[in-house]
Amino acid sequence: MTEQTDAADGTERRVRVVLVDDHRMFRAGVQAEIGRTEETGVEVVGEAADVDQAVTVITATRPEVVLLDVHLPGGGGVEVLRRCAGLVAAAEHPVRFLALSVSDAAEDVIGVIRGGARGYVTKTITGADLVDSIFRVQEGDAVFSPRLAGFVLDAFASTDAPPVDEDLDRLTQREREVLRLIARGYAYKEIAKQLFISVKTVESHVSAVLRKLQLSNRHELTRWATARRLV
Amino acid sequence: MPVAAARPPETEEPAVRRLYRSAEGRWLGGVARGLAGHLGLPVIWVRLVFLGLFMADGLGALLYAVFWIAVPLGVGGRSAEPRPVFETAPDGRRRLRKPDRGQLFALVALLIGAVAFVANTDLGGPANRYVWPVLLTGAGVVLVWRQADNARRAQWTGDGRRRRLLQLARGLAGVALVGTGLTVFVVVRGSAAQLGNVLTAALAVIVGVALLAGPWLVRMTQDLSEERLMRIRAQERAEVAAHVHDSVLHTLTLIQRNAEDAGEVRRLARAQERELRNWLYRPEGTGKDEAEEPATLADAVKRAAAEVEDKHGVPLEVVVVGDCPLDERLTAQLQAAREAMVNAAKYGGQGGPVQVYAEVEGRSVFVSVRDRGPGFDPDAVPEDRMGVRESIVGRMQRNGGTARLRSVPGEGTEVELEMERADG
C-alpha cells in the first residue's frame, strides 16, 4: 500500500534479498514483480530451489532478507531456518526471514514463525505489499498478516489452565488488542490511530508477540497443536 | 484366506453366507461353532461328529486342524442360528446356564473320548510312547493357535488390554507344552543319549534351510511390502487425480474460455483455490461432499464468505479465532454478517479484499466485516433503504445483540456484530 512513502524523503532504501522457492515460475514472477531495483529498492541477489541450495546461497550472499517458501524439498522452510540459525541470531547484519507460502495452514505458519521467521505472508499478496513487508522485516519489524494474527490469537486464546510463566506465556491486553485489529485487516497506522498510540508502539507490541511465540509458551502451543492433531 | 470361499454355499439361505470360525462361545478354534452356524445344525452335533471322527484314527483332529488353518475367524455362525437349537437340546428354561451345561457335557464327552482313545491305542504297546508326547504337543499347538486368534480378535474389539499378561502367560504355556512334548518324544524314543547329535543335526538342517531360503524369504517380504506401498500410493494418486480432474481441470477450461473476462477469471480462480485449499489442508477427512448445514460458527462463517465471494467475485479474507456450536442467536448473527459481507462486496469491493473476522471469546461472539471501499455516511442513507437498518442492525437487536457501523468516506466501512451465546 505505502510502498514508496519512505523513499520519498530522499534516503535511498536498498535491501538485498534471496528468493527461496521450488517453483521456478513463481521465482520468476516474484523477481519480475519486485526485482526492478530502481523502482522498488529490492535487489534479488540469489535464488534457491531446495534446502541445501538455500543454505549455500544464503551463507554465500549474506542477504538482509530471505523470502522463504514453507514447502521445500529437503525438509521445508523450517529446516532452512534451523540450519541458518547462526545467521539469524548474528549480532551484526542478521539475516531476516520472511515466510512466503501458498499454504496458510496453521501448522505451517506457526512452524516457521517459531523457527525464527520474522513474518509470514501468503502468495496472494500484491507486489507492492510484498516490497513493503520486505522493508519492514529488514528494519526488524514483524510482519503479521491478518490470518497469522488469527492463528496466534487462537493459540493463546484457550489458556484457561494456569499458565506456567505468566509473564512469558500470556499476551497482554494491549498485545491482544493489537493482534485483534491486525486480524480484522487494519494496517499498523490505522491501529495506532484507533488505539491512540504511535506506530512504533504498535510495532513493538507485535515484536513482543513474535518473541513470545518463538521463545515461550511451548506448553500452550504444543497443547494447542496436539488438540488439532497438528503434531 | 480366500480358501473359505471354496466351501459349498448354502443356497437356500436368503443372504450369501461365508463360512467363518465363530469367535463367540467357542472352545478351541470355533470351527464346530462356525460350521454349526453355517449348516444350521446344533453345535453339539457337529462337535460329536468331530469327536466320532477323532476316534477314526484321529481323522477328526486332522480335519479340525485343517478347518482351523483355512477358515478365517469371524462372527459368522454366532448369531441367530446356533443359539435356539442349542437351548432346546439339553433341558428346560434357563438361558445363560445352557451353554455352560452343554460345555460341561461336551467337555466330559471329550475327556471320555480322549481316555477311550488313549486306552484304545494302549493295546498297541510300544505306540503308547508316542501318545502322550503327541497329546502334549497338540495341546500346546492348540493353545498357541488360539492365542493368535485372540490377538486378532482383540484387534477388532479393541478390548483386552489388561489381559495382555494373561495372553503372554498362555502363549508361553503353549510353547512350553510343545517343547515338553517334543522333548519327551525324544527322551521316550530312547534317543536321549544321542540328544547332542540329534540337536546338532537338527540345528545344521535349520541353519542350512535358513541359508538357502533366507535371502529369498527376505526378498519376498520386501517385495511384498514394497508392492503394498506402491498400491497405497497409486490409490492415493488416483484419488488426487480424480479430484484435480473434477474441479481443477474444469476450472482451467472455463478460464480458457473466459480469458477476456478478467472478473470472471478471477472469480473462478478464487473459488477453485479455496476449494482445493480446503481439500488439501483439511485436518481430517478428505470427503468432497461436506455436510449440507455447517454445525459450528467457524464453518458457517467460512461458508457464508465463500458463497458471497462466488456470487460477487470479490475476494473475502476470513479469519476465525475459536469456535463454538451454532445456536439460534448465532444463526441470526450470521445472517446479519452475511448481509454485511454482501454489502461490503457490492459497494466496497474495489478497494481490495474484504476482511471478515470472527472471534469466540467466552460466551460472546464477535464478528467484524471490513471493506476498504469508498465508504458512506450512515446518516445520509435514505429511510427506505432497508438493507443495513433491518437486515443487520434490526436483526441483531431483535435477537439481543448489538451492531455497530462505522464508515469513513474514503477509508471504507466496518460492521461490528456482537452477540451473547444462548447456552454455555
XYZ file of C-alpha atoms in Angstrom:
655
model
C 0.000 0.000 0.000
C 2.593 2.511 1.091
C 5.423 1.267 -0.973
C 7.313 4.452 -1.644
C 6.484 6.620 1.329
C 9.918 6.275 2.855
C 11.740 6.566 -0.412
C 10.095 9.916 -0.862
C 12.075 11.509 1.941
C 15.264 11.203 -0.079
C 17.017 8.389 1.746
C 17.601 5.745 -0.875
C 16.433 2.440 0.526
C 18.093 -0.723 -0.616
C 17.607 -4.255 0.505
C 19.354 -7.395 -0.686
C 17.006 -10.341 -0.964
C 17.388 -14.050 -1.595
C 14.431 -15.893 -3.065
C 13.843 -19.461 -1.929
C 11.075 -21.339 -3.696
C 10.973 -24.619 -5.527
C 8.765 -23.251 -8.286
C 10.867 -21.637 -10.961
C 7.850 -19.905 -12.403
C 6.965 -18.410 -9.090
C 10.513 -17.191 -8.525
C 10.447 -15.611 -11.952
C 7.123 -13.984 -11.145
C 8.305 -12.532 -7.853
C 11.536 -11.431 -9.445
C 9.595 -9.591 -12.144
C 7.285 -8.052 -9.575
C 9.756 -6.805 -7.003
C 13.124 -7.085 -8.708
C 13.077 -3.773 -10.562
C 15.669 -2.364 -8.247
C 15.399 1.301 -9.259
C 11.687 1.374 -8.532
C 11.361 -0.846 -5.518
C 14.759 -0.752 -3.896
C 14.805 -4.516 -3.760
C 17.805 -6.296 -5.192
C 17.443 -10.024 -5.663
C 20.958 -11.346 -5.104
C 20.269 -15.051 -5.211
C 17.734 -17.770 -5.769
C 17.431 -21.295 -4.443
C 15.106 -24.180 -5.116
C 15.740 -26.509 -2.183
C 17.086 -26.560 1.345
C 20.715 -27.308 0.529
C 20.872 -24.705 -2.186
C 19.170 -22.197 0.063
C 21.684 -22.662 2.866
C 24.590 -22.367 0.435
C 23.238 -19.270 -1.289
C 22.266 -17.543 1.942
C 25.626 -18.208 3.530
C 27.453 -17.035 0.435
C 25.499 -13.864 -0.244
C 24.507 -12.831 3.301
C 21.314 -11.066 2.200
C 19.346 -8.880 4.547
C 16.063 -10.600 3.883
C 15.238 -14.104 2.704
C 11.877 -14.755 1.131
C 11.317 -18.308 2.237
C 8.831 -20.790 0.904
C 7.439 -23.087 3.574
C 7.197 -26.242 1.484
C 10.597 -27.076 0.067
C 12.278 -30.269 -1.000
C 14.767 -31.366 1.629
C 12.919 -30.539 4.830
C 10.979 -27.354 4.171
C 11.483 -23.788 5.273
C 11.805 -24.835 8.886
C 14.908 -26.810 8.019
C 16.460 -23.810 6.279
C 15.776 -21.733 9.378
C 17.305 -24.378 11.580
C 20.478 -24.563 9.557
C 20.766 -20.811 9.295
C 20.123 -20.259 12.990
C 23.585 -18.706 13.392
C 22.894 -16.144 10.715
C 19.507 -15.271 12.151
C 20.989 -14.639 15.556
C 24.055 -12.786 14.282
C 24.626 -9.566 16.166
C 25.766 -7.699 13.101
C 23.794 -7.793 9.909
C 21.431 -10.576 10.875
C 19.619 -12.344 8.074
C 15.866 -11.924 8.468
C 13.425 -14.410 7.098
C 10.028 -13.612 5.691
C 7.959 -16.693 5.007
C 6.047 -16.575 1.762
C 3.783 -19.501 1.197
C 0.741 -20.589 -0.690
C -0.310 -22.536 2.350
C -1.936 -20.704 5.181
C -2.455 -23.820 7.225
C -1.884 -23.184 10.903
C 0.879 -25.717 11.358
C 2.973 -24.230 8.560
C 2.567 -20.706 9.777
C 3.265 -21.374 13.429
C 6.118 -23.724 12.487
C 8.220 -21.190 10.581
C 7.448 -18.374 12.988
C 8.678 -20.455 15.866
C 11.647 -21.390 13.711
C 12.624 -17.727 13.695
C 10.951 -16.182 10.676
C 10.079 -12.526 11.215
C 6.856 -12.603 9.316
C 4.513 -14.586 7.213
C 2.665 -13.576 4.101
C 0.707 -15.637 1.629
C 1.447 -15.782 -2.067
C -1.724 -13.913 -2.926
C -0.053 -10.757 -1.641
C 0.389 -7.912 -4.109
C 3.830 -6.853 -5.258
C 3.633 -3.519 -3.505
C 2.627 -5.098 -0.218
C 5.400 -7.629 -0.531
C 8.008 -4.913 -1.035
C 6.605 -3.103 1.953
C 6.791 -6.256 4.049
C 10.377 -6.900 2.983
C 11.424 -3.472 4.182
C 9.561 -3.851 7.427
C 11.275 -7.146 8.087
C 14.627 -5.661 7.187
C 14.112 -2.966 9.782
C 13.499 -5.611 12.383
C 9.728 -5.470 12.496
C 7.454 -8.421 12.427
C 5.022 -8.709 9.565
C 1.751 -10.192 10.582
C -0.914 -10.965 8.072
C -4.465 -10.954 9.402
C -4.510 -14.704 9.167
C -1.310 -15.114 11.108
C -2.680 -12.813 13.786
C -5.758 -15.026 13.886
C -3.676 -18.137 14.410
C -1.675 -16.535 17.179
C -4.805 -15.321 18.938
C -6.227 -18.778 18.595
C -3.091 -20.307 20.043
C -3.158 -18.019 23.044
C -6.911 -17.877 23.445
C -7.592 -21.221 25.050
C -5.352 -20.706 28.036
C -7.785 -21.407 30.801
C -5.343 -23.671 32.597
C -2.972 -21.909 34.973
C -0.124 -20.556 32.888
C 3.337 -21.831 33.638
C 5.002 -18.493 33.311
C 2.595 -15.621 33.477
C 4.943 -13.033 32.019
C 6.112 -15.073 29.100
C 3.149 -17.157 28.267
C 0.393 -14.646 28.174
C -0.314 -11.877 25.786
C -1.006 -8.604 27.473
C -4.356 -6.993 26.954
C -2.748 -4.453 24.660
C -0.980 -7.029 22.557
C -4.194 -8.916 22.208
C -5.978 -5.778 21.088
C -3.288 -5.055 18.535
C -3.416 -8.600 17.198
C -7.173 -8.459 17.009
C -7.051 -5.328 14.909
C -4.461 -6.867 12.636
C -6.712 -9.864 12.249
C -9.521 -7.519 11.315
C -7.443 -6.196 8.476
C -6.160 -2.925 9.925
C -2.815 -1.549 8.864
C -0.314 -0.602 11.587
C -1.046 3.071 11.004
C -4.766 2.535 11.433
C -4.193 0.527 14.580
C -2.115 3.312 16.004
C -4.878 5.797 15.291
C -7.536 3.541 16.719
C -5.716 2.862 19.979
C -4.229 6.345 20.330
C -0.691 5.052 20.342
C 2.219 5.579 17.999
C 3.049 3.313 15.100
C 6.315 2.483 16.855
C 4.378 1.236 19.854
C 2.253 -0.946 17.620
C 5.408 -2.367 16.118
C 6.926 -3.067 19.492
C 3.746 -4.838 20.592
C 3.875 -7.001 17.512
C 7.540 -7.755 18.072
C 6.749 -8.744 21.638
C 4.100 -11.143 20.393
C 6.587 -12.637 17.972
C 9.167 -13.068 20.705
C 6.655 -14.755 22.953
C 5.657 -17.010 20.146
C 9.224 -18.051 19.499
C 10.625 -18.264 22.964
C 7.943 -19.206 25.368
C 4.631 -20.867 25.654
C 5.831 -24.161 24.326
C 3.220 -25.696 26.555
C 0.290 -23.883 25.144
C 1.384 -24.195 21.589
C 2.038 -27.865 21.998
C -1.297 -28.354 23.637
C -2.979 -26.295 21.001
C -1.265 -28.152 18.225
C -1.968 -31.551 19.690
C -5.586 -30.686 20.207
C -5.792 -30.028 16.495
C -3.683 -33.033 15.642
C -1.108 -30.857 14.002
C 1.860 -32.585 15.584
C -7.856 -66.515 3.409
C -9.874 -66.984 0.286
C -9.962 -70.737 0.866
C -13.123 -70.219 2.826
C -14.914 -69.249 -0.350
C -14.436 -72.798 -1.597
C -16.949 -74.120 0.927
C -20.189 -75.159 -0.705
C -22.570 -72.287 -0.074
C -25.982 -72.972 1.373
C -28.156 -71.646 -1.386
C -31.436 -71.888 0.493
C -30.371 -69.117 2.809
C -31.522 -65.691 1.690
C -28.217 -63.989 2.380
C -24.985 -65.299 0.957
C -23.063 -66.517 3.923
C -19.469 -67.413 4.087
C -18.041 -69.895 6.487
C -16.331 -68.310 9.428
C -14.943 -69.688 12.562
C -17.008 -68.316 15.369
C -15.252 -66.061 17.801
C -18.067 -66.306 20.322
C -18.801 -69.255 22.515
C -16.065 -71.412 21.123
C -13.934 -73.946 22.943
C -10.972 -74.391 20.684
C -10.806 -72.721 17.323
C -14.509 -72.064 16.910
C -14.624 -74.461 13.973
C -17.557 -76.543 15.190
C -19.445 -73.460 16.196
C -18.836 -71.806 12.863
C -19.778 -74.934 10.961
C -22.915 -75.337 13.016
C -23.907 -71.781 12.274
C -23.155 -72.242 8.623
C -25.036 -75.508 8.248
C -27.823 -74.596 10.607
C -27.201 -77.578 12.856
C -26.976 -77.748 16.622
C -23.400 -77.126 17.523
C -23.291 -80.200 19.747
C -23.935 -82.473 16.767
C -21.022 -81.023 14.892
C -18.848 -81.477 17.927
C -19.949 -85.066 18.350
C -19.228 -85.728 14.687
C -15.748 -84.328 15.144
C -15.298 -86.474 18.243
C -16.510 -89.527 16.365
C -14.145 -88.792 13.509
C -11.387 -88.345 16.021
C -11.929 -91.937 17.064
C -11.341 -92.955 13.487
C -7.578 -92.816 13.666
C -7.588 -89.163 14.669
C -9.175 -88.061 11.404
C -11.368 -85.601 13.328
C -8.364 -83.838 14.776
C -6.774 -83.571 11.352
C -9.979 -82.214 9.818
C -10.399 -79.785 12.684
C -6.857 -78.540 12.249
C -7.355 -78.034 8.520
C -10.512 -76.013 9.156
C -8.752 -74.029 11.807
C -5.943 -73.053 9.476
C -8.008 -72.430 6.386
C -11.127 -70.724 7.678
C -10.833 -67.120 8.843
C -12.055 -66.105 12.221
C -15.302 -64.214 12.103
C -18.618 -63.693 13.748
C -20.472 -65.690 11.131
C -22.013 -68.642 12.912
C -22.630 -66.870 16.114
C -25.875 -65.020 15.714
C -29.328 -66.485 15.367
C -28.640 -69.938 14.042
C -26.970 -71.969 16.761
C -28.481 -70.327 19.804
C -32.094 -71.504 19.805
C -31.274 -75.061 18.790
C -28.643 -75.126 21.365
C -31.068 -74.117 24.027
C -33.726 -76.691 23.387
C -31.304 -79.586 23.338
C -30.252 -80.386 26.943
C -33.061 -79.113 29.167
C -35.692 -76.567 30.094
C -35.751 -72.802 30.552
C -32.516 -71.255 31.637
C -30.914 -69.056 29.091
C -27.484 -68.292 30.440
C -26.987 -71.645 32.087
C -27.384 -73.585 28.942
C -24.143 -73.012 27.129
C -22.402 -73.933 30.362
C -24.292 -77.201 30.644
C -23.531 -78.026 27.062
C -19.958 -77.088 27.519
C -19.650 -79.250 30.583
C -21.325 -82.141 28.903
C -19.168 -81.836 25.822
C -16.064 -81.471 27.923
C -16.869 -84.687 29.713
C -17.572 -86.324 26.391
C -14.279 -85.045 25.058
C -12.477 -86.396 28.097
C -14.137 -89.782 27.796
C -13.261 -89.774 24.151
C -9.665 -88.909 24.863
C -9.369 -91.577 27.567
C -11.022 -94.075 25.290
C -8.599 -93.090 22.586
C -5.627 -93.490 24.851
C -6.918 -96.779 26.206
C -7.577 -97.867 22.674
C -4.130 -97.157 21.447
C -2.701 -98.646 24.629
C -3.242 -102.030 23.063
C -0.550 -101.184 20.581
C 2.048 -101.378 23.357
C 5.081 -99.569 22.019
C 2.895 -96.976 20.296
C 1.949 -95.774 23.751
C 5.221 -93.967 23.966
C 4.141 -91.599 21.266
C 0.695 -90.867 22.529
C 1.492 -88.640 25.473
C 4.118 -86.549 23.725
C 1.786 -86.119 20.774
C -1.088 -85.123 23.052
C 1.144 -82.664 24.904
C 2.396 -81.153 21.690
C -1.116 -80.988 20.339
C -2.361 -79.181 23.428
C 0.496 -76.705 23.158
C -0.215 -76.042 19.499
C -3.898 -75.537 20.243
C -3.061 -73.087 22.994
C -0.776 -71.044 20.782
C -3.139 -71.013 17.852
C -5.987 -69.888 19.968
C -3.760 -67.209 21.304
C -3.142 -65.950 17.782
C -6.890 -65.899 17.187
C -7.405 -63.924 20.356
C -4.819 -61.380 19.340
C -6.623 -60.976 16.058
C -9.949 -60.619 17.727
C -8.621 -58.067 20.137
C -7.774 -56.011 17.077
C -11.416 -55.665 16.132
C -12.915 -55.339 19.530
C -10.197 -53.122 20.887
C -10.554 -54.567 24.366
C -8.416 -56.994 26.289
C -5.631 -54.571 27.042
C -5.458 -55.581 30.662
C -5.420 -59.214 29.710
C -2.155 -58.884 27.901
C -0.264 -60.538 30.727
C -2.641 -63.451 30.738
C -2.244 -63.790 26.993
C 1.502 -63.786 27.296
C 1.281 -66.432 30.005
C -0.947 -68.568 27.833
C 1.347 -68.225 24.868
C 4.335 -69.178 26.961
C 2.451 -72.130 28.415
C 1.663 -73.296 24.898
C 5.271 -73.041 23.827
C 6.355 -74.856 26.976
C 3.862 -77.635 26.311
C 5.070 -78.092 22.772
C 8.655 -78.052 23.950
C 7.977 -80.618 26.647
C 6.054 -82.768 24.218
C 8.885 -82.809 21.746
C 11.484 -83.403 24.442
C 9.515 -86.244 25.919
C 9.168 -87.588 22.431
C 12.924 -87.622 22.016
C 13.535 -88.998 25.502
C 10.869 -91.670 25.306
C 12.134 -92.818 21.997
C 15.277 -93.672 23.857
C 17.429 -91.458 21.765
C 18.223 -89.226 24.716
C 21.755 -90.498 24.654
C 22.213 -89.147 21.218
C 20.439 -85.927 22.050
C 23.523 -83.896 21.382
C 23.985 -85.432 17.985
C 20.334 -85.045 17.144
C 20.314 -81.436 18.207
C 23.429 -80.695 16.197
C 21.937 -82.340 13.169
C 18.664 -80.510 13.605
C 20.469 -77.239 14.042
C 22.526 -77.904 10.965
C 19.451 -78.610 8.936
C 17.682 -75.497 10.209
C 20.694 -73.292 9.535
C 21.078 -74.863 6.127
C 17.487 -74.216 5.244
C 17.698 -70.688 6.583
C 20.804 -70.049 4.497
C 19.185 -71.413 1.406
C 15.748 -69.922 1.796
C 16.584 -66.882 3.919
C 17.595 -64.424 1.222
C 14.704 -65.491 -0.893
C 12.280 -65.069 2.005
C 13.659 -61.668 2.877
C 13.433 -60.623 -0.729
C 9.882 -61.821 -0.914
C 8.731 -59.951 2.175
C 10.467 -56.839 0.948
C 8.845 -57.146 -2.440
C 5.513 -57.687 -0.806
C 5.711 -54.667 1.452
C 7.025 -52.571 -1.405
C 4.205 -53.681 -3.568
C 1.740 -52.814 -0.870
C 3.284 -49.387 -0.509
C 3.070 -48.838 -4.245
C -0.522 -49.850 -4.240
C -1.355 -47.424 -1.471
C 0.475 -44.685 -3.330
C -1.278 -45.487 -6.552
C -4.608 -45.349 -4.784
C -3.790 -42.003 -3.250
C -2.619 -40.647 -6.567
C -5.779 -41.863 -8.208
C -7.830 -40.012 -5.646
C -5.880 -36.806 -6.091
C -6.068 -37.198 -9.846
C -9.809 -37.680 -9.657
C -10.198 -34.562 -7.581
C -7.912 -32.498 -9.763
C -9.775 -33.714 -12.780
C -13.149 -32.997 -11.277
C -12.501 -29.472 -10.250
C -9.193 -28.015 -11.300
C -9.193 -29.093 -14.913
C -12.756 -27.985 -15.361
C -11.976 -24.632 -13.869
C -8.943 -24.211 -16.091
C -11.045 -24.998 -19.132
C -13.598 -22.414 -18.030
C -10.840 -19.885 -17.511
C -9.509 -20.504 -21.011
C -12.944 -19.900 -22.446
C -13.486 -16.731 -20.434
C -9.961 -15.409 -20.781
C -11.068 -11.936 -21.806
C -13.418 -11.523 -18.857
C -10.978 -10.672 -16.105
C -13.598 -10.567 -13.356
C -14.952 -13.988 -14.194
C -11.462 -15.466 -14.401
C -10.621 -14.066 -11.020
C -13.844 -15.383 -9.544
C -13.240 -18.868 -10.919
C -9.657 -18.911 -9.749
C -10.573 -17.753 -6.264
C -13.314 -20.307 -5.902
C -11.060 -23.058 -7.159
C -8.205 -22.014 -4.940
C -10.436 -22.059 -1.923
C -11.856 -25.445 -2.723
C -8.503 -27.015 -3.404
C -7.047 -25.477 -0.280
C -9.920 -26.868 1.731
C -9.354 -30.250 0.263
C -5.596 -30.267 0.725
C -5.259 -28.783 4.167
C -8.389 -30.100 5.745
C -7.277 -31.501 9.066
C -9.424 -34.582 8.920
C -11.392 -36.403 6.315
C -10.984 -35.617 2.657
C -14.596 -36.112 1.779
C -15.564 -33.995 -1.163
C -19.131 -33.742 -0.083
C -19.390 -31.723 3.039
C -22.419 -31.830 5.220
C -25.174 -29.594 3.969
C -25.577 -27.495 7.070
C -22.488 -26.300 8.906
C -22.748 -27.081 12.600
C -20.189 -24.699 14.015
C -19.624 -20.989 13.792
C -16.261 -21.232 12.041
C -17.641 -23.433 9.310
C -20.693 -21.260 8.882
C -18.696 -18.042 8.605
C -16.377 -19.592 6.053
C -19.282 -20.986 4.117
C -21.092 -17.648 4.036
C -17.943 -15.854 2.934
C -17.322 -18.416 0.214
C -20.828 -18.000 -1.124
C -20.589 -14.235 -1.177
C -17.200 -14.472 -2.815
C -18.534 -16.729 -5.522
C -21.564 -14.608 -6.149
C -19.936 -11.213 -6.252
C -16.465 -12.050 -7.442
C -14.833 -10.094 -4.660
C -12.201 -11.802 -2.511
C -13.085 -12.163 1.171
C -10.357 -12.933 3.669
C -11.713 -14.844 6.606
C -10.021 -15.133 9.973
C -11.744 -17.120 12.679
C -10.487 -17.352 16.241
C -12.021 -20.044 18.375
C -15.131 -21.948 17.511
C -18.438 -22.953 19.031
C -21.603 -24.745 18.012
C -24.272 -22.687 16.327
C -27.391 -21.721 18.203
C -30.386 -19.641 17.273
C -28.838 -16.314 18.185
C -25.612 -17.071 16.398
C -27.565 -18.047 13.331
C -29.204 -14.633 13.383
C -25.815 -13.027 13.849
C -24.509 -14.990 10.904
C -27.350 -13.826 8.718
C -26.539 -10.265 9.673
C -22.868 -10.895 8.988
C -23.717 -12.333 5.633
C -25.707 -9.263 4.768
C -22.738 -7.149 5.793
C -20.464 -9.229 3.592
C -22.777 -8.795 0.631
C -22.841 -5.040 1.174
C -19.080 -4.902 1.516
C -18.630 -6.946 -1.636
C -21.105 -4.855 -3.574
C -20.055 -1.395 -2.535
C -16.578 -1.707 -1.102
C -15.005 -4.491 -3.108
C -12.901 -2.240 -5.321
C -10.584 -1.261 -2.512
C -9.128 -4.722 -2.044
C -10.217 -7.842 -0.273
C -12.993 -7.678 2.297
C -11.789 -8.702 5.750
C -14.047 -10.917 7.780
C -13.073 -11.588 11.351
C -14.949 -13.769 13.811
C -13.957 -14.464 17.368
C -15.480 -16.580 20.066
C -14.397 -15.338 23.428
C -16.020 -16.924 26.388
C -19.734 -16.525 25.942
C -19.737 -13.744 23.422
C -19.184 -13.944 19.712
C -17.772 -11.047 17.768
C -17.881 -10.696 14.018
C -16.450 -7.832 12.034
C -16.747 -7.242 8.317
C -14.500 -4.585 6.890
C -14.012 -3.253 3.417
C -11.730 -0.598 2.019
C -14.191 0.866 -0.370
C -15.317 4.451 -0.729
C -17.330 4.386 2.480
C -20.513 6.340 3.035
C -22.286 8.482 5.522
C -24.649 6.252 7.512
C -26.881 9.138 8.438
C -27.351 10.011 4.812
C -28.879 6.666 3.968
C -32.495 7.242 2.927
C -35.207 5.834 5.146
C -36.445 3.439 2.523
C -33.150 1.582 2.203
C -33.706 -1.374 4.458
C -30.502 -3.332 3.902
C -28.411 -2.066 6.744
C -31.162 -0.907 9.024
C -33.301 -4.030 9.016
C -31.107 -6.892 7.938
C -28.153 -6.005 10.086
C -28.941 -3.618 12.932
C -32.545 -4.657 13.404
C -31.846 -8.351 13.238
C -29.097 -8.120 15.807
C -31.230 -6.086 18.212
C -34.214 -8.393 17.907
C -32.008 -11.269 18.959
C -30.371 -9.488 21.841
C -27.139 -8.481 20.202
C -25.585 -5.249 19.112
C -24.436 -3.986 15.766
C -22.125 -1.056 15.190
C -21.460 0.502 11.866
C -18.517 2.719 11.178
C -17.901 4.254 7.844
C -15.418 6.940 6.952
C -15.683 8.278 3.430
C -12.529 7.262 1.651
C -11.392 4.708 4.178
C -14.013 2.053 3.975
C -16.707 0.614 6.154
C -16.658 -1.700 9.101
C -19.592 -3.532 10.610
C -19.138 -4.971 14.089
C -21.611 -7.519 15.373
C -21.632 -8.753 18.916
C -23.843 -11.450 20.373
C -24.039 -13.482 23.559
C -24.307 -17.182 23.089
C -27.593 -18.752 24.129
C -26.042 -21.596 26.096
C -22.709 -22.100 27.738
